[in-house]
Amino acid sequence: EMNKLSFEYLWPRGLLLGCSLLYGTNFPLGRIMNDALPASATTSGRMLLAFAVLSPFLFKLKPHLGKTAVVGGSFCALGYLSQSIALVDTPAATVAFLGALVVIITPLVSLVVDKAKLGWKDAPQTWIAAVLCLMGVAALELGGDGGLGDVGMGDFWSAMQAVGFGVGFFFTEKLMAKEPDQALPLTAVQVGMTAFWGSIWAALDGIGVLGDFGGDQGAWLLDETTRSQYAIPGVFLAGLGEDEVLRTVALAAIWTGVVTTAFNRVGETTGLGKVSSSEASVLLATEPLWAAVFAGLFLGEEMGPQAILGGALIIAACLTTSVRPQTLQNLFGGAPQAEDGSSESVRSVNSAGLSVQYVSNSQARTTTSSTALKKETPQP
């Protein structure tokens, strides 16, 4: 067993935790950028920059994966664009917590498309996570004095980011199950499709076709001054001027484009290759917590009692998805039995959008023994 204090054990887990922390900065920085510039401009700018960094990996994509990768990447684009729209008028912490609804969306997609077994006897952790997540959303959205009246379009788009990311995770996982060496090329496709759809959004918003959708700064491409400041490369070059607001936006765009999108995706992929998906989901589930912390530091956002309760329930839902199904089945009863009387393996989807197959202890022992015997067998 690996020493848990060794560098070999700690570095991939530290890397994933660091990725989760960096992802948490996207929410308050996105809010800062959207307060100063049109959301479409900042989103397309940061994604084009991220794609420029990741584009070399695109040429390593195997051609037969292209169609599915584009579909999955388009759903990821829906996640990123919805997140940006939500951050226009919704607290960053709320957007982050509602984004965790992905723990419900991904299993639902698996159920509809693959007819996955998600009954209580097959995946109890999914049901418990769903209940906790819905309770958390209710606390976030209905805990205020206005009740349902407090729910707005920002909350809708916050939920839509979970739909986009959840479906995108599903397609990506299916491809990586067949081609595990394609992680970085698939990431490049996801970012590339987000840059593509983000640019279309920016173009339509910039000529005023979308009205005040996604902000009140429409038709910004038709004005020479705003066009020079909001469009690439102006959005980045503005950081060299004396305007402190534009300098902050430029730095935020570069940070969220290069560091927390491009480099972070590479780091996440590297860490996931060294850590089990169930353990990785626990580390990545801390993202909304970091988002809330940075929202407090950068924006002065304060979380009321209902927001804290709702956030805690949603985080608990994310952590529940990493619990082995057999543990819950043994606790509540109803573990599925194989023909030989042993517990069957169970396939599940955790909070990181990763599909993982949990095996029973007896199966693990059998697998280990078989592997050992295989290693001892001399090669001809």
Tab-separated table of C-alpha atoms in Angstrom:
chain	number	residue	atom	x	y	z
A	1	GLU	CA	0.000	0.000	0.000
A	2	MET	CA	1.287	3.446	-0.938
A	3	ASN	CA	2.532	5.645	1.898
A	4	LYS	CA	-0.060	8.415	2.284
A	5	LEU	CA	2.634	10.885	3.300
A	6	SER	CA	4.771	10.203	0.242
A	7	PHE	CA	5.124	12.708	-2.571
A	8	GLU	CA	3.833	10.139	-5.058
A	9	TYR	CA	0.563	9.874	-3.131
A	10	LEU	CA	0.131	13.556	-2.298
A	11	TRP	CA	0.987	15.362	-5.525
A	12	PRO	CA	-1.931	14.219	-7.749
A	13	ARG	CA	-4.427	14.831	-4.933
A	14	GLY	CA	-2.914	18.221	-4.239
A	15	LEU	CA	-3.084	18.955	-7.964
A	16	LEU	CA	-6.811	18.137	-8.142
A	17	LEU	CA	-7.546	20.161	-5.016
A	18	GLY	CA	-5.601	23.043	-6.513
A	19	CYS	CA	-7.593	22.726	-9.744
A	20	SER	CA	-10.806	22.867	-7.751
A	21	LEU	CA	-9.569	25.980	-5.938
A	22	LEU	CA	-8.639	27.669	-9.214
A	23	TYR	CA	-12.002	26.768	-10.762
A	24	GLY	CA	-13.598	28.534	-7.813
A	25	THR	CA	-12.048	31.844	-8.928
A	26	ASN	CA	-13.969	31.699	-12.222
A	27	PHE	CA	-17.266	32.664	-10.581
A	28	PRO	CA	-16.360	35.951	-8.862
A	29	LEU	CA	-14.009	36.946	-11.691
A	30	GLY	CA	-16.759	36.205	-14.196
A	31	ARG	CA	-19.064	38.487	-12.227
A	32	ILE	CA	-16.421	41.233	-12.200
A	33	MET	CA	-15.918	40.967	-15.973
A	34	ASN	CA	-19.658	40.968	-16.659
A	35	ASP	CA	-20.128	44.107	-14.561
A	36	ALA	CA	-17.724	45.999	-16.801
A	37	LEU	CA	-18.134	44.410	-20.248
A	38	PRO	CA	-20.850	42.479	-22.102
A	39	ALA	CA	-20.917	38.862	-20.964
A	40	SER	CA	-20.686	37.700	-24.574
A	41	ALA	CA	-17.465	39.662	-25.121
A	42	THR	CA	-15.691	38.393	-22.017
A	43	THR	CA	-16.780	34.789	-22.559
A	44	SER	CA	-15.733	34.639	-26.213
A	45	GLY	CA	-12.461	36.416	-25.432
A	46	ARG	CA	-11.348	34.113	-22.631
A	47	MET	CA	-12.413	30.981	-24.538
A	48	LEU	CA	-10.633	32.002	-27.731
A	49	LEU	CA	-7.519	32.586	-25.661
A	50	ALA	CA	-7.902	29.190	-23.949
A	51	PHE	CA	-8.416	27.483	-27.299
A	52	ALA	CA	-5.268	29.096	-28.678
A	53	VAL	CA	-3.328	27.472	-25.826
A	54	LEU	CA	-4.968	24.038	-26.218
A	55	SER	CA	-5.204	23.978	-30.025
A	56	PRO	CA	-2.029	21.878	-30.552
A	57	PHE	CA	-3.807	18.938	-28.879
A	58	LEU	CA	-6.643	19.206	-31.403
A	59	PHE	CA	-4.468	17.714	-34.132
A	60	LYS	CA	-4.056	14.549	-32.067
A	61	LEU	CA	-7.795	13.823	-32.036
A	62	LYS	CA	-8.647	10.542	-33.727
A	63	PRO	CA	-10.945	11.273	-36.694
A	64	HIS	CA	-13.647	8.774	-35.755
A	65	LEU	CA	-14.238	10.634	-32.473
A	66	GLY	CA	-14.885	13.954	-34.164
A	67	LYS	CA	-18.691	13.946	-34.476
A	68	THR	CA	-19.389	12.836	-30.903
A	69	ALA	CA	-16.678	15.157	-29.567
A	70	VAL	CA	-18.313	18.132	-31.307
A	71	VAL	CA	-21.725	17.248	-29.843
A	72	GLY	CA	-20.272	16.845	-26.349
A	73	GLY	CA	-18.247	20.034	-26.773
A	74	SER	CA	-21.370	21.944	-27.782
A	75	PHE	CA	-23.099	20.889	-24.576
A	76	CYS	CA	-20.037	21.980	-22.591
A	77	ALA	CA	-20.356	25.307	-24.410
A	78	LEU	CA	-23.950	25.504	-23.181
A	79	GLY	CA	-22.586	25.051	-19.658
A	80	TYR	CA	-19.987	27.808	-19.974
A	81	LEU	CA	-22.295	30.274	-21.743
A	82	SER	CA	-25.152	29.660	-19.294
A	83	GLN	CA	-22.759	30.211	-16.410
A	84	SER	CA	-21.661	33.526	-17.872
A	85	ILE	CA	-25.264	34.705	-18.414
A	86	ALA	CA	-26.172	33.696	-14.854
A	87	LEU	CA	-23.278	35.692	-13.425
A	88	VAL	CA	-24.698	38.906	-14.880
A	89	ASP	CA	-27.221	39.308	-12.057
A	90	THR	CA	-26.858	36.293	-9.744
A	91	PRO	CA	-24.483	35.968	-6.762
A	92	ALA	CA	-21.364	34.031	-7.730
A	93	ALA	CA	-21.740	31.559	-4.847
A	94	THR	CA	-25.328	30.753	-5.857
A	95	VAL	CA	-24.278	30.109	-9.459
A	96	ALA	CA	-21.538	27.769	-8.243
A	97	PHE	CA	-23.799	25.803	-5.903
A	98	LEU	CA	-26.573	25.436	-8.495
A	99	GLY	CA	-23.980	24.225	-10.976
A	100	ALA	CA	-23.526	21.185	-8.731
A	101	LEU	CA	-26.899	19.948	-9.995
A	102	VAL	CA	-24.712	18.062	-12.441
A	103	VAL	CA	-24.800	15.182	-9.924
A	104	ILE	CA	-28.437	14.703	-10.944
A	105	ILE	CA	-28.178	15.561	-14.638
A	106	THR	CA	-25.404	13.139	-15.585
A	107	PRO	CA	-27.091	10.018	-14.144
A	108	LEU	CA	-30.382	11.050	-15.792
A	109	VAL	CA	-28.669	11.275	-19.180
A	110	SER	CA	-27.108	7.866	-18.582
A	111	LEU	CA	-30.558	6.503	-17.740
A	112	VAL	CA	-32.203	7.933	-20.857
A	113	VAL	CA	-29.448	7.202	-23.374
A	114	ASP	CA	-27.818	4.028	-22.062
A	115	LYS	CA	-30.769	2.662	-20.071
A	116	ALA	CA	-28.424	2.494	-17.094
A	117	LYS	CA	-29.643	0.719	-13.988
A	118	LEU	CA	-30.232	3.489	-11.486
A	119	GLY	CA	-32.793	1.920	-9.167
A	120	TRP	CA	-32.277	1.961	-5.405
A	121	LYS	CA	-30.791	-1.545	-5.509
A	122	ASP	CA	-28.378	-0.553	-8.266
A	123	ALA	CA	-27.294	2.987	-7.351
A	124	PRO	CA	-28.522	4.104	-3.918
A	125	GLN	CA	-25.928	6.876	-3.759
A	126	THR	CA	-27.530	8.548	-6.783
A	127	TRP	CA	-30.938	8.680	-5.106
A	128	ILE	CA	-29.568	9.987	-1.820
A	129	ALA	CA	-27.503	12.593	-3.689
A	130	ALA	CA	-30.568	13.665	-5.688
A	131	VAL	CA	-32.641	14.179	-2.540
A	132	LEU	CA	-29.861	16.129	-0.808
A	133	CYS	CA	-29.252	18.224	-3.909
A	134	LEU	CA	-32.923	19.120	-4.343
A	135	MET	CA	-33.167	20.014	-0.643
A	136	GLY	CA	-30.128	22.237	-1.068
A	137	VAL	CA	-31.608	23.974	-4.106
A	138	ALA	CA	-34.857	24.508	-2.195
A	139	ALA	CA	-32.942	26.091	0.690
A	140	LEU	CA	-31.025	28.362	-1.697
A	141	GLU	CA	-33.998	29.429	-3.776
A	142	LEU	CA	-36.917	29.380	-1.327
A	143	GLY	CA	-35.191	30.359	1.892
A	144	GLY	CA	-35.618	34.093	1.405
A	145	ASP	CA	-38.596	36.230	2.369
A	146	GLY	CA	-39.871	36.236	-1.201
A	147	GLY	CA	-40.072	32.439	-1.559
A	148	LEU	CA	-40.697	31.500	-5.194
A	149	GLY	CA	-40.772	35.189	-6.023
A	150	ASP	CA	-37.005	35.351	-5.473
A	151	VAL	CA	-36.361	32.861	-8.275
A	152	GLY	CA	-35.262	34.654	-11.447
A	153	MET	CA	-33.755	34.008	-14.864
A	154	GLY	CA	-30.290	33.965	-13.321
A	155	ASP	CA	-31.288	30.898	-11.349
A	156	PHE	CA	-32.620	29.281	-14.532
A	157	TRP	CA	-29.328	29.834	-16.337
A	158	SER	CA	-27.417	28.590	-13.278
A	159	ALA	CA	-29.356	25.329	-13.573
A	160	MET	CA	-28.792	25.238	-17.328
A	161	GLN	CA	-25.028	25.251	-16.773
A	162	ALA	CA	-25.497	21.933	-14.955
A	163	VAL	CA	-27.483	20.583	-17.912
A	164	GLY	CA	-24.761	21.622	-20.346
A	165	PHE	CA	-21.884	20.282	-18.289
A	166	GLY	CA	-23.790	17.144	-17.279
A	167	VAL	CA	-24.576	16.101	-20.851
A	168	GLY	CA	-21.106	17.134	-21.979
A	169	PHE	CA	-19.551	14.984	-19.231
A	170	PHE	CA	-21.648	12.046	-20.401
A	171	PHE	CA	-20.410	12.212	-24.000
A	172	THR	CA	-16.804	12.825	-22.944
A	173	GLU	CA	-16.834	9.872	-20.539
A	174	LYS	CA	-18.156	7.544	-23.242
A	175	LEU	CA	-15.353	8.564	-25.573
A	176	MET	CA	-12.645	8.316	-22.912
A	177	ALA	CA	-13.852	4.859	-21.909
A	178	LYS	CA	-12.941	3.726	-25.429
A	179	GLU	CA	-9.948	6.013	-25.989
A	180	PRO	CA	-8.373	6.954	-22.617
A	181	ASP	CA	-5.376	8.561	-24.345
A	182	GLN	CA	-7.643	11.162	-25.986
A	183	ALA	CA	-8.312	13.240	-22.853
A	184	LEU	CA	-6.409	16.348	-23.930
A	185	PRO	CA	-7.617	16.339	-27.569
A	186	LEU	CA	-11.199	16.027	-26.292
A	187	THR	CA	-10.567	18.914	-23.911
A	188	ALA	CA	-9.327	20.988	-26.852
A	189	VAL	CA	-12.558	20.201	-28.728
A	190	GLN	CA	-14.678	21.221	-25.731
A	191	VAL	CA	-12.896	24.550	-25.373
A	192	GLY	CA	-12.882	25.054	-29.140
A	193	MET	CA	-16.639	24.525	-29.402
A	194	THR	CA	-17.172	26.904	-26.489
A	195	ALA	CA	-15.055	29.515	-28.272
A	196	PHE	CA	-17.065	28.916	-31.467
A	197	TRP	CA	-20.503	29.287	-29.891
A	198	GLY	CA	-19.251	32.104	-27.684
A	199	SER	CA	-18.086	34.005	-30.773
A	200	ILE	CA	-21.479	33.546	-32.441
A	201	TRP	CA	-23.119	34.869	-29.273
A	202	ALA	CA	-20.740	37.838	-29.232
A	203	ALA	CA	-21.396	38.613	-32.900
A	204	LEU	CA	-25.185	38.532	-32.520
A	205	ASP	CA	-25.052	40.486	-29.270
A	206	GLY	CA	-22.577	42.952	-30.728
A	207	ILE	CA	-24.855	43.944	-33.606
A	208	GLY	CA	-27.875	44.279	-31.336
A	209	VAL	CA	-29.866	41.268	-32.559
A	210	LEU	CA	-30.282	39.887	-29.031
A	211	GLY	CA	-31.427	43.112	-27.389
A	212	ASP	CA	-30.687	43.126	-23.657
A	213	PHE	CA	-30.237	39.346	-23.454
A	214	GLY	CA	-27.170	38.633	-21.336
A	215	GLY	CA	-26.758	42.249	-20.288
A	216	ASP	CA	-27.726	45.782	-21.244
A	217	GLN	CA	-24.741	46.629	-23.450
A	218	GLY	CA	-26.023	45.276	-26.759
A	219	ALA	CA	-24.884	46.530	-30.182
A	220	TRP	CA	-21.397	47.163	-28.829
A	221	LEU	CA	-19.797	46.134	-32.125
A	222	LEU	CA	-21.537	49.014	-33.898
A	223	ASP	CA	-19.793	51.663	-31.799
A	224	GLU	CA	-16.130	52.259	-32.583
A	225	THR	CA	-15.140	53.011	-28.974
A	226	THR	CA	-16.801	49.989	-27.390
A	227	ARG	CA	-15.713	47.754	-30.281
A	228	SER	CA	-12.072	48.680	-29.742
A	229	GLN	CA	-12.333	47.945	-26.006
A	230	TYR	CA	-14.568	44.864	-25.949
A	231	ALA	CA	-13.479	42.867	-29.012
A	232	ILE	CA	-10.241	40.921	-29.359
A	233	PRO	CA	-7.495	42.068	-29.095
A	234	GLY	CA	-8.815	45.243	-27.512
A	235	VAL	CA	-10.206	43.464	-24.450
A	236	PHE	CA	-6.655	42.359	-23.609
A	237	LEU	CA	-4.758	45.433	-24.827
A	238	ALA	CA	-7.015	47.641	-22.704
A	239	GLY	CA	-5.175	46.264	-19.704
A	240	LEU	CA	-2.110	48.233	-20.799
A	241	GLY	CA	-3.934	51.557	-20.485
A	242	GLU	CA	-4.637	53.737	-17.473
A	243	ASP	CA	-8.255	52.648	-16.933
A	244	GLU	CA	-8.124	50.553	-13.760
A	245	VAL	CA	-11.453	48.819	-14.451
A	246	LEU	CA	-10.408	47.711	-17.933
A	247	ARG	CA	-7.039	46.606	-16.576
A	248	THR	CA	-8.786	44.409	-14.013
A	249	VAL	CA	-11.048	42.949	-16.699
A	250	ALA	CA	-8.099	42.219	-18.989
A	251	LEU	CA	-6.196	40.441	-16.225
A	252	ALA	CA	-9.325	38.488	-15.249
A	253	ALA	CA	-9.887	37.450	-18.879
A	254	ILE	CA	-6.297	36.255	-19.221
A	255	TRP	CA	-6.459	34.439	-15.865
A	256	THR	CA	-9.745	32.672	-16.595
A	257	GLY	CA	-8.729	31.906	-20.174
A	258	VAL	CA	-5.172	30.664	-19.766
A	259	VAL	CA	-4.863	29.540	-16.141
A	260	THR	CA	-8.280	28.344	-14.971
A	261	THR	CA	-9.480	27.013	-18.332
A	262	ALA	CA	-6.507	25.863	-20.424
A	263	PHE	CA	-3.833	25.007	-17.829
A	264	ASN	CA	-6.379	23.855	-15.265
A	265	ARG	CA	-7.968	21.393	-17.688
A	266	VAL	CA	-4.542	19.908	-18.432
A	267	GLY	CA	-3.792	19.677	-14.701
A	268	GLU	CA	-7.161	18.099	-13.987
A	269	THR	CA	-6.648	15.506	-16.713
A	270	THR	CA	-3.206	14.689	-15.325
A	271	GLY	CA	-4.536	14.311	-11.781
A	272	LEU	CA	-7.472	12.142	-12.842
A	273	GLY	CA	-5.042	9.713	-14.417
A	274	LYS	CA	-3.389	9.156	-11.024
A	275	VAL	CA	-6.393	9.120	-8.658
A	276	SER	CA	-9.520	6.976	-8.588
A	277	SER	CA	-12.583	8.779	-9.912
A	278	SER	CA	-14.467	8.290	-6.633
A	279	GLU	CA	-11.675	10.019	-4.698
A	280	ALA	CA	-11.278	12.684	-7.373
A	281	SER	CA	-14.974	13.544	-7.122
A	282	VAL	CA	-14.545	14.386	-3.436
A	283	LEU	CA	-11.658	16.742	-4.187
A	284	LEU	CA	-13.446	18.387	-7.128
A	285	ALA	CA	-16.671	18.731	-5.122
A	286	THR	CA	-14.994	21.521	-3.135
A	287	GLU	CA	-15.253	23.909	-6.116
A	288	PRO	CA	-18.474	25.669	-4.916
A	289	LEU	CA	-16.902	26.176	-1.497
A	290	TRP	CA	-13.901	27.907	-3.024
A	291	ALA	CA	-16.244	29.953	-5.226
A	292	ALA	CA	-18.104	31.137	-2.111
A	293	VAL	CA	-14.812	32.004	-0.383
A	294	PHE	CA	-13.496	33.997	-3.353
A	295	ALA	CA	-16.880	35.671	-3.863
A	296	GLY	CA	-16.610	36.919	-0.297
A	297	LEU	CA	-13.033	38.111	-0.805
A	298	PHE	CA	-13.406	39.723	-4.253
A	299	LEU	CA	-17.037	40.863	-4.227
A	300	GLY	CA	-17.895	41.162	-0.558
A	301	GLU	CA	-20.742	38.673	-0.970
A	302	GLU	CA	-22.157	37.375	2.283
A	303	MET	CA	-23.988	34.080	2.659
A	304	GLY	CA	-27.094	34.038	4.833
A	305	PRO	CA	-28.150	31.034	6.925
A	306	GLN	CA	-30.313	29.577	4.130
A	307	ALA	CA	-27.474	29.914	1.605
A	308	ILE	CA	-25.064	28.164	3.965
A	309	LEU	CA	-27.586	25.371	4.579
A	310	GLY	CA	-28.325	24.995	0.872
A	311	GLY	CA	-24.653	24.982	-0.054
A	312	ALA	CA	-23.862	22.405	2.633
A	313	LEU	CA	-26.622	20.088	1.377
A	314	ILE	CA	-25.413	20.363	-2.217
A	315	ILE	CA	-21.815	19.640	-1.208
A	316	ALA	CA	-23.086	16.659	0.815
A	317	ALA	CA	-24.861	15.460	-2.341
A	318	CYS	CA	-21.616	15.678	-4.303
A	319	LEU	CA	-19.736	13.741	-1.632
A	320	THR	CA	-22.461	11.101	-1.421
A	321	THR	CA	-21.941	10.158	-5.053
A	322	SER	CA	-18.414	9.004	-4.171
A	323	VAL	CA	-19.643	6.504	-1.566
A	324	ARG	CA	-19.396	2.898	-2.702
A	325	PRO	CA	-22.887	1.575	-3.535
A	326	GLN	CA	-22.156	-1.599	-1.572
A	327	THR	CA	-21.625	0.462	1.573
A	328	LEU	CA	-25.108	1.960	1.345
A	329	GLN	CA	-26.643	-1.317	0.219
A	330	ASN	CA	-25.175	-3.124	3.200
A	331	LEU	CA	-26.445	-0.351	5.456
A	332	PHE	CA	-29.989	-0.248	4.100
A	333	GLY	CA	-30.198	-3.713	2.540
A	334	GLY	CA	-30.969	-4.727	-1.024
A	335	ALA	CA	-27.512	-5.312	-2.491
A	336	PRO	CA	-27.840	-7.023	-5.911
A	337	GLN	CA	-26.571	-10.595	-5.948
A	338	ALA	CA	-24.729	-12.361	-8.720
A	339	GLU	CA	-25.446	-15.982	-9.640
A	340	ASP	CA	-22.656	-17.243	-7.386
A	341	GLY	CA	-24.104	-15.344	-4.403
A	342	SER	CA	-21.547	-12.546	-4.368
A	343	SER	CA	-22.423	-8.879	-4.757
A	344	GLU	CA	-22.484	-7.640	-8.324
A	345	SER	CA	-20.395	-4.724	-9.484
A	346	VAL	CA	-22.269	-1.444	-9.844
A	347	ARG	CA	-21.643	1.281	-12.388
A	348	SER	CA	-22.219	4.798	-11.149
A	349	VAL	CA	-21.649	8.413	-12.107
A	350	ASN	CA	-20.041	10.665	-9.515
A	351	SER	CA	-20.001	14.412	-8.965
A	352	ALA	CA	-17.073	14.969	-11.306
A	353	GLY	CA	-19.148	13.611	-14.175
A	354	LEU	CA	-16.954	10.518	-14.236
A	355	SER	CA	-18.355	7.037	-14.698
A	356	VAL	CA	-16.845	4.456	-12.394
A	357	GLN	CA	-17.449	0.798	-11.760
A	358	TYR	CA	-17.382	-0.205	-8.098
A	359	VAL	CA	-16.641	-3.848	-7.371
A	360	SER	CA	-17.372	-5.926	-4.291
A	361	ASN	CA	-14.621	-7.048	-1.955
A	362	SER	CA	-14.898	-10.627	-3.186
A	363	GLN	CA	-14.529	-9.471	-6.775
A	364	ALA	CA	-11.571	-7.301	-5.839
A	365	ARG	CA	-9.872	-10.279	-4.184
A	366	THR	CA	-10.561	-12.446	-7.220
A	367	THR	CA	-9.219	-9.788	-9.555
A	368	THR	CA	-6.097	-9.332	-7.436
A	369	SER	CA	-5.468	-13.073	-7.262
A	370	SER	CA	-5.966	-13.475	-10.995
A	371	THR	CA	-3.584	-10.616	-11.667
A	372	ALA	CA	-0.985	-12.125	-9.346
A	373	LEU	CA	-1.246	-15.521	-11.014
A	374	LYS	CA	-0.975	-13.903	-14.393
A	375	LYS	CA	2.197	-12.093	-13.372
A	376	GLU	CA	3.732	-15.340	-12.124
A	377	THR	CA	3.014	-17.145	-15.377
A	378	PRO	CA	6.186	-17.184	-17.470
A	379	GLN	CA	5.892	-15.745	-20.937
A	380	PRO	CA	6.676	-18.111	-23.820
